[in-house]
């Protein structure tokens, strides 16, 4: 009996004890925030230069890295601002009403619509992400992502200035870029899987939420997208700067003599140099030792696949998507450039 009373007393004392609070899990910083902090520290070191040896190669690397970052930063700001504005101010069903209902027809329409965004690839990634979240089929959003930095009026005008007296180069760039964007959109419809995308992109947003300030939504969306993409932009710029410094100019001469090797080499060079699409025509025009078709390949591949764009896609859509989409886009862009260049140039 005494033992029973002791057990009852223990049970009662246990019952009145407050429940232990759940263990608080410390949330790690998001990947985008961590990368943005890394980018800020890196940029500070690059700007001051106090911790870097004053060697010509290191100084050249610092200059190229800063040039790529500064060149792309305004367009990244433009893209994230457009993305935030689309999410906060544009009616949720606008894009689904404007684009054709059939995805196969929406792809080329979205590709042509890329001409309205006067920016480079840094701007198109966050905009395409916002379109997917608003209910646009991913295939159409990806066609827009590829075409926008390659066929907008600013880029085509720069191409005409860089290649004076050669309207065929402008036409070839327009046609090859549109063909690549459309083919990649259709390939996604055929072979693409939404499991390759980040989980956040698989859930469609409904636009502005009632009870929330539109300007607050714009500010928060802009801040999130810019911090997330900014770190990947700097990482891509660092990789491109490393290639610029490490590869000697004699390598360019070794590949310019072969038609096929020159095409493949300039395709790879476009991926690694990561030149903004509004300036790449002047780089291509300076490669006078290469054939027109090889230089066209440089102009078509560069705005669609480069190291900073791959980094931005990986950060926005996920690595599973980025490596598959980038590899397929490179193959399609090279094929479209060779066919178009053989017919027009």
C-alpha angles and dihedrals in degrees: 000000000000090000090051091052090051091053091049090050092051091049092050093048090049092049094057094050112104116251114262110256115246116264109268111235113213108228112223118228114273116260092246093052092048091049091047090053090048090049091051094051091045092049090049092053092046093050096047097038090194094126097043126088112249095239123140094239093050092046090050090050091050092049095049093045092051092044093054093045095047091044093052099037097080091052092047087053089049092050096048091046090052090047092052092045092050091051096045106033111021117087111253096238098044098098095043088052095048098045120068115266094235110078092215090061094039090061099066091039090055090046092055090044088062088080091075096065110081097202145087132261092282089067097044097058098064091040092053089048090053091049091054092050089052094057103268112142109258092234091061092043091052092049088054091047092056099041101042097072093041108045106030116123095253093056094045091048091051089050091052090050093047092049104039115191092015109099088158090072091055092048092046092051092049095048097042092048094048091047092051093049093049095046092049091050091051091045089055090052089051103039108008123113124201088217086076090064125081112272091243090063093052091066113073118226118223095216124240114020116222113247093031126101112249090217091052090051090049093050095047093045092048092048093049096047095044096048091045096048097036094069093051090048091057092046090053092047090052091052092049092048091051091055092047092055100037101049114074121223092243089072090066091057092050093061102037095080098064117069095213097038090048091055093049093043095052090046089056091042091054090053093050101038093054094200115179112259091238091060105031094088090067090051091050092048090055092057092083094157092068129078121259090249092054091050090048088054088054090053095047100042098042100065091044104041126024135131096262091046091050088051091049092048092049091051094045105035102017136262094268088062098038100058095043095045095044094049093048093045091053092053094046093045093051091048093048091048094051093048094045094042092049090053101042109022 
